[in-house]
Coordinates of C-alpha atoms in Angstrom, one line a residue:
M1 CA 99.7 91.8 125.6
I2 CA 100.8 95.5 124.7
P3 CA 102.5 97.4 127.8
V4 CA 100.3 100.2 129.5
E5 CA 102.8 103.3 127.8
L6 CA 102.3 101.7 124.5
F7 CA 98.8 101.1 124.2
A8 CA 98.6 104.8 125.4
A9 CA 100.8 106.5 123.2
L10 CA 98.8 104.7 120.2
Q11 CA 95.6 106.4 121.4
A12 CA 97.4 109.7 121.8
G13 CA 98.7 112.0 118.8
P14 CA 100.8 111.2 116.0
L15 CA 103.7 112.2 117.4
D16 CA 103.3 110.2 120.4
A17 CA 102.4 107.1 118.4
V18 CA 105.7 107.3 116.7
L19 CA 107.4 107.5 119.7
A20 CA 105.6 104.6 121.2
P21 CA 107.6 102.0 120.8
L22 CA 110.6 104.2 122.7
Y23 CA 108.2 104.7 125.6
W24 CA 108.3 101.4 125.7
V25 CA 112.0 101.0 125.8
L26 CA 111.9 104.1 128.7
A27 CA 109.4 101.8 131.2
L28 CA 112.3 98.7 130.9
W29 CA 114.7 101.3 131.8
S30 CA 112.5 102.9 134.7
D31 CA 111.7 99.0 135.6
L32 CA 115.9 98.4 135.8
L33 CA 116.4 100.9 137.8
F34 CA 114.0 100.7 140.5
A35 CA 115.5 97.5 140.7
V36 CA 118.7 98.7 141.0
G37 CA 117.5 101.5 143.8
D38 CA 115.8 98.5 145.6
A39 CA 118.9 96.8 145.8
T40 CA 121.3 99.5 146.9
G41 CA 119.0 102.0 149.1
L42 CA 119.4 104.5 146.6
S43 CA 117.0 107.3 147.3
F44 CA 116.9 109.0 144.0
L45 CA 116.3 106.3 142.2
D46 CA 112.9 105.7 143.5
Y47 CA 111.4 108.6 140.8
A48 CA 110.3 107.8 137.3
F49 CA 111.8 111.2 136.3
M50 CA 115.3 111.1 137.4
H51 CA 115.3 107.4 135.3
R52 CA 114.9 109.9 132.4
A53 CA 117.4 112.1 133.5
I54 CA 119.9 109.4 134.3
L55 CA 119.5 108.2 130.5
V56 CA 119.6 111.0 129.0
G57 CA 122.7 112.3 131.1
L58 CA 123.8 109.0 129.3
C59 CA 123.1 109.9 126.2
I60 CA 125.0 113.0 126.5
G61 CA 127.5 111.7 128.0
V62 CA 128.3 109.7 124.4
M63 CA 127.3 112.5 122.3
A64 CA 128.5 115.6 123.0
P65 CA 132.5 114.5 123.2
L66 CA 131.9 112.4 120.3
I67 CA 130.9 115.3 117.9
G68 CA 133.1 117.7 120.2
T69 CA 136.3 115.6 119.2
F70 CA 135.6 116.5 115.6
L71 CA 134.8 120.4 116.8
V72 CA 137.8 120.6 119.3
H73 CA 140.4 119.2 116.5
R74 CA 138.7 121.8 114.0
Q75 CA 139.0 124.5 116.2
L76 CA 135.2 125.2 116.6
A77 CA 135.0 125.3 119.7
L78 CA 132.8 128.1 120.1
I79 CA 129.8 126.9 117.5
G80 CA 128.1 125.2 120.3
D81 CA 127.2 128.2 122.2
A82 CA 125.9 129.8 118.8
L83 CA 124.3 126.9 117.8
A84 CA 122.4 126.8 121.9
H85 CA 121.4 130.5 121.8
T86 CA 119.6 129.9 118.5
A87 CA 117.9 126.4 120.0
F88 CA 117.3 128.6 122.5
A89 CA 115.1 130.9 120.2
G90 CA 113.5 127.3 118.5
V91 CA 112.2 126.8 122.2
A92 CA 110.9 130.5 122.6
I93 CA 109.4 129.7 118.8
G94 CA 107.5 126.3 119.8
L95 CA 106.5 128.0 123.4
F96 CA 104.9 131.4 121.4
L97 CA 103.1 129.1 118.9
N98 CA 101.8 127.1 121.7
G99 CA 101.0 130.0 123.7
V100 CA 99.1 132.4 120.9
F101 CA 97.5 129.6 118.3
S102 CA 97.3 126.6 121.1
L103 CA 99.1 124.2 118.7
G104 CA 100.6 121.8 120.8
V105 CA 104.1 121.1 119.1
S106 CA 106.9 120.0 121.3
P107 CA 109.5 123.3 121.9
Y108 CA 112.2 120.7 121.6
L109 CA 110.8 120.0 118.0
T110 CA 111.1 123.3 117.1
A111 CA 114.3 124.0 118.9
V112 CA 116.1 121.1 116.6
V113 CA 114.8 122.5 113.3
V114 CA 115.5 126.2 114.2
A115 CA 119.6 125.3 115.3
V116 CA 119.8 122.8 112.1
I117 CA 119.0 125.9 110.0
A118 CA 121.0 127.9 111.9
A119 CA 124.4 125.3 111.6
L120 CA 123.7 125.6 108.2
L121 CA 123.5 129.4 108.1
I122 CA 126.6 129.6 109.6
E123 CA 128.4 127.5 107.0
L124 CA 126.4 129.4 103.9
I125 CA 127.7 132.8 105.0
S126 CA 131.3 131.8 105.3
E127 CA 131.3 130.3 102.4
A128 CA 128.8 133.2 100.3
T129 CA 131.2 136.1 102.3
D130 CA 134.3 134.5 102.8
A131 CA 134.3 135.4 106.7
Y132 CA 136.4 133.6 109.0
N133 CA 133.8 130.9 111.1
D134 CA 133.7 133.0 114.1
V135 CA 132.2 135.8 112.3
S136 CA 129.4 133.6 111.3
M137 CA 128.8 131.9 114.0
A138 CA 128.7 135.6 116.1
I139 CA 126.3 136.7 113.6
V140 CA 124.1 133.7 114.3
L141 CA 124.2 133.8 117.9
S142 CA 123.1 137.1 118.2
T143 CA 121.0 136.7 115.4
G144 CA 119.0 133.8 117.3
F145 CA 119.0 134.7 120.9
A146 CA 117.7 138.7 119.5
L147 CA 114.7 136.4 118.3
G148 CA 114.0 134.7 121.3
T149 CA 113.8 137.7 123.6
V150 CA 111.8 139.2 120.9
L151 CA 109.4 136.0 121.3
I152 CA 109.3 136.0 125.3
S153 CA 108.7 140.2 125.6
L154 CA 105.5 139.8 123.2
N155 CA 104.2 137.0 125.1
A156 CA 105.1 137.7 128.8
G157 CA 103.1 136.1 130.7
G158 CA 103.7 132.3 131.0
L159 CA 106.2 132.2 128.2
A160 CA 108.8 133.9 130.3
V161 CA 108.1 131.3 133.2
G162 CA 108.2 128.6 131.0
I163 CA 111.3 129.4 129.4
N164 CA 113.5 129.4 132.6
Q165 CA 113.8 125.4 132.5
Y166 CA 115.5 125.9 129.3
L167 CA 118.0 128.5 129.9
F168 CA 119.2 126.7 133.4
G169 CA 117.9 122.9 132.5
N170 CA 116.0 121.1 135.3
L171 CA 116.2 116.9 135.9
S172 CA 112.8 117.1 136.9
T173 CA 111.1 118.4 133.7
V174 CA 112.8 115.6 131.6
S175 CA 109.7 114.6 129.9
A176 CA 108.9 110.9 128.4
E177 CA 108.0 112.7 125.1
N178 CA 111.7 114.7 125.4
A179 CA 113.4 111.6 126.8
A180 CA 112.1 109.5 123.6
I181 CA 113.0 112.5 121.0
L182 CA 116.5 112.4 122.6
L183 CA 116.6 108.8 122.0
V184 CA 116.0 109.5 118.3
L185 CA 118.8 112.2 118.2
F186 CA 120.9 109.5 120.1
A187 CA 120.6 107.2 117.0
V188 CA 121.3 109.4 114.4
I189 CA 123.9 111.4 115.7
V190 CA 125.9 108.2 116.3
G191 CA 124.9 106.3 113.4
T192 CA 126.3 109.1 111.2
V193 CA 129.6 109.2 112.8
A194 CA 129.9 105.7 112.8
L195 CA 128.9 105.6 108.7
T196 CA 131.2 108.5 108.0
R197 CA 133.6 108.8 110.8
N198 CA 136.7 108.5 108.1
Q199 CA 135.7 111.1 105.8
L200 CA 135.2 113.8 108.9
L201 CA 138.3 112.6 110.2
Y202 CA 139.9 113.3 106.6
V203 CA 138.1 116.3 106.6
T204 CA 138.9 117.6 110.2
F205 CA 142.7 117.0 109.7
D206 CA 143.5 118.2 106.1
E207 CA 140.3 119.6 104.0
T208 CA 143.0 119.9 100.9
A209 CA 143.9 116.1 100.7
A210 CA 140.2 115.4 101.3
A211 CA 139.0 117.7 98.1
V212 CA 141.8 116.3 96.5
S213 CA 140.8 112.6 97.0
G214 CA 137.5 112.9 96.1
I215 CA 135.6 113.9 99.5
S216 CA 132.8 116.3 99.5
V217 CA 134.2 119.1 102.1
T218 CA 131.4 121.1 101.4
W219 CA 129.1 118.5 102.5
Y220 CA 131.0 116.8 105.5
N221 CA 131.3 120.2 106.7
R222 CA 127.6 120.7 107.3
V223 CA 126.9 117.1 108.5
M224 CA 129.2 117.8 111.6
V225 CA 127.3 121.2 112.2
M226 CA 124.1 119.9 111.8
L227 CA 125.1 117.0 113.7
T228 CA 126.7 119.5 116.4
A229 CA 122.9 121.1 116.5
L230 CA 121.1 117.8 117.3
V231 CA 124.0 117.3 120.0
V232 CA 123.1 120.4 121.5
V233 CA 119.1 120.6 121.3
G234 CA 119.4 116.9 123.3
A235 CA 121.4 118.1 126.1
M236 CA 119.6 121.4 126.8
Q237 CA 117.1 119.5 128.6
I238 CA 119.4 119.3 131.5
M239 CA 122.5 121.1 131.1
G240 CA 120.3 124.3 129.7
V241 CA 121.2 126.6 126.7
I242 CA 123.7 128.9 129.2
L243 CA 125.8 125.8 129.8
V244 CA 125.6 123.2 127.1
A245 CA 128.7 123.7 124.6
A246 CA 130.5 123.2 127.9
M247 CA 130.0 119.9 127.3
L248 CA 131.6 119.7 123.9
V249 CA 134.6 121.0 125.0
V250 CA 135.8 120.3 128.5
P251 CA 135.8 116.7 128.3
V252 CA 137.5 116.5 125.0
A253 CA 140.2 119.1 126.5
G254 CA 140.8 116.8 129.5
A255 CA 141.3 113.6 127.5
A256 CA 143.7 115.5 124.8
Q257 CA 146.2 115.7 128.0
V258 CA 146.2 112.0 128.5
S259 CA 145.6 110.5 125.2
R260 CA 147.6 109.8 122.4
S261 CA 145.8 109.3 119.5
F262 CA 142.7 110.9 117.7
S263 CA 140.9 107.3 118.6
E264 CA 142.3 107.4 122.2
S265 CA 141.0 110.9 123.0
L266 CA 137.7 110.0 121.5
L267 CA 137.3 107.3 124.1
V268 CA 138.6 108.9 126.8
S269 CA 136.5 111.9 126.1
V270 CA 133.4 109.6 126.9
V271 CA 134.6 108.0 129.5
L272 CA 135.2 111.9 131.4
A273 CA 131.8 112.9 130.4
E274 CA 129.6 110.0 131.3
L275 CA 131.7 110.7 134.7
A276 CA 130.7 113.9 135.2
V277 CA 127.6 113.2 134.1
L278 CA 126.5 110.7 136.6
L279 CA 128.5 112.5 139.5
G280 CA 126.8 115.9 138.9
I281 CA 123.3 114.3 138.6
G282 CA 123.4 112.6 142.2
A283 CA 125.3 115.7 143.6
S284 CA 122.5 117.5 142.2
Y285 CA 119.4 115.9 143.7
Y286 CA 121.4 115.3 147.1
G287 CA 122.1 119.1 147.1
E288 CA 119.4 120.4 145.8
A289 CA 121.1 122.2 142.8
T290 CA 121.0 123.1 139.1
A291 CA 122.0 119.9 137.8
G292 CA 123.6 121.5 134.4
G293 CA 126.0 123.8 136.7
V294 CA 127.0 121.0 139.1
I295 CA 127.9 118.8 135.7
V296 CA 130.0 120.9 134.7
L297 CA 132.0 121.7 137.9
F298 CA 132.4 118.2 137.7
A299 CA 133.6 118.2 134.6
V300 CA 136.0 121.2 135.0
G301 CA 137.3 119.8 137.9
I302 CA 137.6 116.6 136.0
Y303 CA 139.7 118.5 133.4
V304 CA 142.0 120.0 136.2
V305 CA 142.7 116.3 136.9
S306 CA 143.4 115.4 133.8
V307 CA 146.2 118.3 133.3
A308 CA 147.6 117.3 136.4
V309 CA 147.7 113.5 135.2
G310 CA 149.3 114.9 131.9
K311 CA 152.0 116.5 133.5
L312 CA 152.9 113.8 135.5
Q313 CA 153.2 111.4 132.6
A314 CA 155.6 113.9 130.5
R315 CA 157.6 114.3 133.7
A316 CA 157.8 110.3 134.6
G317 CA 159.9 110.5 131.1
E318 CA 156.9 109.1 128.9
D319 CA 156.0 110.3 125.7
A320 CA 154.8 114.3 125.6
T321 CA 151.2 114.4 124.8
P322 CA 150.5 115.3 121.1
E323 CA 149.0 118.7 120.3
L324 CA 145.3 118.6 119.6
G325 CA 145.8 118.8 115.3
S326 CA 148.6 115.7 115.5
I327 CA 146.8 112.8 114.4
E328 CA 148.3 108.7 113.8
S329 CA 148.2 107.5 110.2
S330 CA 145.9 103.9 112.4
D331 CA 143.2 106.4 113.2
L332 CA 142.9 106.8 109.0

């Protein structure tokens, strides 16, 4: 027997038909959390939108540090900010097209397209002009935010109001469609990293040696920035454009204080990110605060604790935590 959600999706538009199996997964996830809520008495589990928000948060807690660990070791921590501002332009384009031409396109899909194009532009500008990455990032960031601002000003009616949820994030606006799109992004990101981990790791720590060994450094650099763009758009739903880059950097920085290898740092950063997300979502619901800001504050608090733990480990006579640029042979 076909579930109601799946049947309804099949009767809707082409995007809903494609995402129909994921709507089924979301329904099963919701049933699970309803059962957990009944067993534990947690009131926030009585609402379907919180189920979607928690699932999105858990996915972000894996995706962001997974990519952020590579970025921080490559000293590209600020690329998340650049892509977040261009994703804002993508959202503005989607809202503009819907408002002017009534196309009904998801702003998150236009944000994905624009963010990926921006990620490639950052690499292309660096390659074509020999400029440092921070220069190309500044150019793309400014262009993206300027484009978004212009589009908002051209249709200041409902567009300016609708853009607020993307700027600051909102738990209650995570729709089933957006959650399903995030699950697709999650599968693409995790799958790509799993298949290309060794190459990305080699390029991250020694581009020259990677090129000599036959690895296409340019290609894997582009893969990394495109994956970053996908993470930024996915995390934008509850983090907002302004704070989305924090989840790429803060958990990774905290993990670096207590980890002794790249692999250990990756695992610890995911744990720290998930802890910040779950605590932040719970606190923002009961405190009626913006989820993105609360999550980042928890992440920063966990970072401070990690620094203190790292210092205590050093004083206790354990080996000093290695610098971000270090790597163990077992990681290759």
